[in-house]
Coordinates of C-alpha atoms in Angstrom, one line a residue:
Chain C
X18 CA 223.0 -16.7 91.0
X19 CA 226.4 -17.3 92.4
X20 CA 226.8 -19.4 95.6
X21 CA 228.1 -17.7 98.7
X22 CA 230.1 -19.1 101.7
X23 CA 230.0 -17.5 105.1
X24 CA 231.2 -18.5 108.6
X25 CA 228.5 -20.1 110.6
X26 CA 229.0 -17.8 113.6
X27 CA 231.1 -15.0 115.0
X28 CA 231.4 -13.1 118.2
X29 CA 232.2 -9.4 118.6
X30 CA 232.7 -7.1 121.6
X31 CA 230.2 -4.3 122.0
X32 CA 231.7 -1.0 120.7
X33 CA 234.2 -2.8 118.4
X34 CA 234.0 -3.2 114.7
X35 CA 232.3 -6.3 113.4
X36 CA 233.9 -7.6 110.2
X37 CA 231.7 -10.3 108.5
X38 CA 233.3 -12.1 105.5
X39 CA 231.7 -13.6 102.5
X40 CA 233.2 -15.7 99.7
X41 CA 231.6 -15.6 96.3
X42 CA 234.3 -17.0 94.0
X43 CA 231.9 -17.8 91.1
X44 CA 230.4 -14.3 90.9
X45 CA 229.6 -13.1 87.4
X46 CA 230.3 -9.6 86.1
X47 CA 226.6 -8.5 86.3
X48 CA 226.0 -9.9 89.8
X49 CA 225.6 -7.6 92.8
X50 CA 226.5 -8.4 96.4
X51 CA 223.6 -7.7 98.9
X52 CA 223.7 -7.9 102.7
X53 CA 220.6 -8.5 104.8
X54 CA 220.3 -9.4 108.5
X55 CA 217.5 -11.1 110.4
X56 CA 216.8 -10.7 114.0
X57 CA 214.9 -13.6 115.6
X58 CA 211.1 -13.5 114.7
X59 CA 211.5 -10.4 112.5
X60 CA 211.6 -9.9 108.8
X61 CA 215.0 -9.6 107.0
X62 CA 216.4 -6.1 107.1
X63 CA 218.3 -4.7 104.0
X64 CA 221.7 -3.4 105.0
X65 CA 223.7 -2.5 101.8
X66 CA 224.6 -3.7 98.3
X67 CA 227.3 -3.0 95.7
X68 CA 228.7 -4.1 92.4
X69 CA 232.4 -3.5 92.5
X70 CA 233.1 -0.3 94.4
X71 CA 233.2 -0.1 98.1
X72 CA 229.9 1.3 99.6
X73 CA 229.0 3.0 102.8
X74 CA 225.7 4.0 104.4
X75 CA 224.4 4.9 107.8
X76 CA 224.4 1.2 108.9
X77 CA 227.5 -0.3 107.5
X78 CA 230.4 -0.4 104.9
X79 CA 230.8 -3.0 102.2
X80 CA 234.3 -3.8 101.0
X81 CA 234.5 -5.8 97.8
X82 CA 237.9 -7.2 96.7
X83 CA 239.2 -6.1 93.3
X84 CA 238.6 -9.5 91.8
X85 CA 235.1 -9.5 93.3
X86 CA 235.5 -13.0 94.7
X87 CA 234.9 -12.0 98.3
X88 CA 233.5 -9.1 100.3
X89 CA 233.4 -7.9 103.9
X90 CA 230.5 -6.2 105.7
X91 CA 231.8 -3.9 108.4
X92 CA 229.6 -2.7 111.3
X93 CA 231.9 0.1 112.7
X94 CA 230.7 0.1 116.3
X95 CA 228.7 -3.0 117.1
X96 CA 225.9 -2.8 119.7
X97 CA 223.9 -5.5 121.4
X98 CA 221.1 -4.8 119.0
X99 CA 223.3 -5.8 116.1
X100 CA 223.1 -9.5 117.3
X101 CA 221.4 -11.2 114.3
X102 CA 222.0 -13.6 111.4
X103 CA 223.7 -11.8 108.6
X104 CA 223.1 -13.0 105.0
X105 CA 225.4 -12.3 102.0
X106 CA 223.5 -12.8 98.7
X107 CA 224.8 -12.5 95.2
X108 CA 222.3 -11.8 92.5
X109 CA 222.2 -10.4 89.0
X110 CA 220.4 -7.3 88.0
X111 CA 216.9 -8.3 87.0
X112 CA 216.3 -7.6 83.3
X113 CA 213.3 -9.7 82.4
X114 CA 210.0 -10.9 83.8
X115 CA 211.4 -13.9 85.6
X116 CA 210.9 -14.5 89.3
X117 CA 212.8 -12.0 91.4
X118 CA 213.4 -14.4 94.3
X119 CA 216.0 -13.7 97.0
X120 CA 217.9 -16.8 97.9
X121 CA 219.2 -16.8 101.5
X122 CA 221.9 -19.3 102.5
X123 CA 222.9 -20.2 106.0
X124 CA 224.3 -16.8 107.0
X125 CA 226.5 -15.8 109.8
X126 CA 225.1 -15.7 113.3
X127 CA 226.8 -12.6 114.9
X128 CA 226.7 -12.4 118.7
X129 CA 227.6 -9.0 120.1
X130 CA 228.8 -9.4 123.7
X131 CA 229.0 -6.7 126.4
Chain H
X161 CA 207.9 6.6 108.7
X162 CA 207.8 4.7 105.4
X163 CA 207.7 1.0 105.6
X164 CA 205.9 -2.3 105.1
X165 CA 203.2 -3.3 107.5
X166 CA 202.1 -6.9 107.8
X167 CA 199.1 -8.0 109.9
X168 CA 198.3 -9.8 112.0
X169 CA 201.6 -10.8 113.6
X170 CA 200.2 -14.2 114.7
X171 CA 197.4 -16.1 113.0
X172 CA 195.7 -19.4 113.7
X173 CA 193.9 -21.4 111.1
X174 CA 191.4 -24.1 111.6
X175 CA 191.3 -27.1 109.2
X176 CA 189.4 -26.3 106.0
X177 CA 189.5 -22.5 106.6
X178 CA 190.9 -19.8 104.3
X179 CA 192.8 -17.0 105.9
X180 CA 194.1 -13.7 104.5
X181 CA 197.3 -12.1 105.5
X182 CA 197.6 -8.3 105.0
X183 CA 200.5 -6.5 103.5
X184 CA 200.5 -2.7 103.1
X185 CA 203.4 -0.4 102.0
X186 CA 203.7 3.3 101.9
X187 CA 207.0 3.4 100.1
X188 CA 205.4 4.0 96.6
X189 CA 207.1 0.8 95.4
X190 CA 205.8 -0.8 92.2
X191 CA 206.9 -4.4 93.0
X192 CA 205.7 -6.6 95.9
X193 CA 206.4 -10.2 96.9
X194 CA 205.3 -12.9 99.2
X195 CA 207.8 -15.4 100.7
X196 CA 207.4 -18.3 103.1
X197 CA 210.2 -19.1 105.6
X198 CA 210.2 -22.4 107.4
X199 CA 212.3 -23.0 110.6
X200 CA 216.1 -23.1 109.8
X201 CA 215.4 -22.6 106.1
X202 CA 215.7 -19.8 103.6
X203 CA 213.0 -18.0 101.8
X204 CA 210.7 -19.5 99.1
X205 CA 208.8 -17.2 96.7
X206 CA 205.0 -17.7 96.7
X207 CA 203.8 -14.9 94.4
X208 CA 205.1 -11.6 93.1
X209 CA 203.6 -8.5 91.5
X210 CA 205.5 -6.2 89.2
X211 CA 202.8 -3.5 89.1
X212 CA 199.2 -2.9 90.2
X213 CA 196.7 -5.3 88.7
X214 CA 199.5 -7.8 87.8
X215 CA 200.8 -10.8 89.6
X216 CA 202.7 -14.0 88.8
X217 CA 203.3 -17.4 90.6
X218 CA 206.5 -18.0 92.3
X219 CA 208.0 -21.4 93.1
X220 CA 205.4 -22.6 95.6
X221 CA 202.1 -20.9 94.6
X222 CA 199.9 -24.0 95.0
X223 CA 197.3 -23.4 97.8
X224 CA 197.8 -19.7 97.8
X225 CA 196.1 -16.7 96.1
X226 CA 196.8 -13.0 95.9
X227 CA 195.4 -9.8 94.5
X228 CA 196.9 -6.4 93.6
X229 CA 194.1 -3.9 93.2
X230 CA 196.0 -1.1 94.8
X231 CA 199.6 -0.2 94.5
X232 CA 200.1 -0.1 98.3
X233 CA 198.4 -3.4 99.1
X234 CA 199.2 -7.1 98.3
X235 CA 197.1 -9.5 100.4
X236 CA 197.8 -13.2 100.5
X237 CA 195.1 -15.8 101.0
X238 CA 196.2 -19.2 102.4
X239 CA 193.5 -21.5 101.2
X240 CA 192.4 -24.9 102.6
X241 CA 194.2 -26.5 99.6
X242 CA 197.5 -25.6 101.3
X243 CA 198.1 -28.7 103.3
X244 CA 201.2 -27.5 105.2
X245 CA 200.5 -23.8 105.9
X246 CA 202.4 -23.5 109.2
X247 CA 205.2 -21.1 108.5
X248 CA 206.5 -17.5 108.8
X249 CA 205.2 -15.4 106.0
X250 CA 207.1 -12.4 104.8
X251 CA 206.0 -9.6 102.5
X252 CA 208.5 -7.5 100.6
X253 CA 208.6 -4.7 98.1
X254 CA 211.0 -3.0 95.8
X255 CA 211.0 0.3 93.9
X256 CA 210.8 -1.6 90.6
X257 CA 210.8 -5.3 89.7
X258 CA 213.7 -4.9 87.2
X259 CA 217.1 -3.6 88.1
X260 CA 219.3 -4.0 91.2
X261 CA 217.3 -2.2 93.8
X262 CA 216.9 -4.2 97.0
X263 CA 213.8 -5.7 98.4
X264 CA 212.5 -4.4 101.8
X265 CA 210.6 -6.6 104.2
X266 CA 207.8 -6.4 106.7
X267 CA 208.0 -8.0 110.1
X268 CA 206.1 -11.1 109.0
X269 CA 203.0 -13.1 110.0
X270 CA 203.4 -16.4 111.8
X271 CA 200.7 -18.8 110.8
X272 CA 199.8 -21.9 112.8
X273 CA 197.2 -24.6 112.5
X274 CA 194.8 -25.2 115.4

């Protein structure tokens, strides 16, 4: 699976959009981009994933560059409850019986401030 | 609401004791997983199950055991052979093992040694 690089921390004002970047310059053609977040002492929460098209759901939007070497997770109107560590993961579609482990890197600690 | 329920939230183990962590899902997912998360670190895969009555070892299976007798349940036993069991244990599930569908997590069980 490709390695990802994310900023260690970011701040965002409550009510504003939070834009979290992720670099994955070694991504392969069959690898998807997944975003999770983890609030302290809770399990990771799935947010969104995509291959090459931009994706949007009720939680966020995922913008993937045309060359797929980077992506941005957008929380359109950040609230205090969005304060968490956000993980960008790149992983290939599973096609065999090998372990289906998720590998979390350091992530970005997003602090939403009033 | 559909989801993954882990219990108990906190668990204490005495030396030489086996303890069992519960994981139940009502998402009708075929695949289930157990991870361990240590402070400041990512996830490590302990065991996974692609379908009922099946399970395979992950990267750190020594000292752990599982069963998958029902689709909705995947309990993890931490045996006395696991010498460093203090950690945050996370159960996850996905619609299928293969493919690109995301894993969804429970809220974890924090295990400590008395």
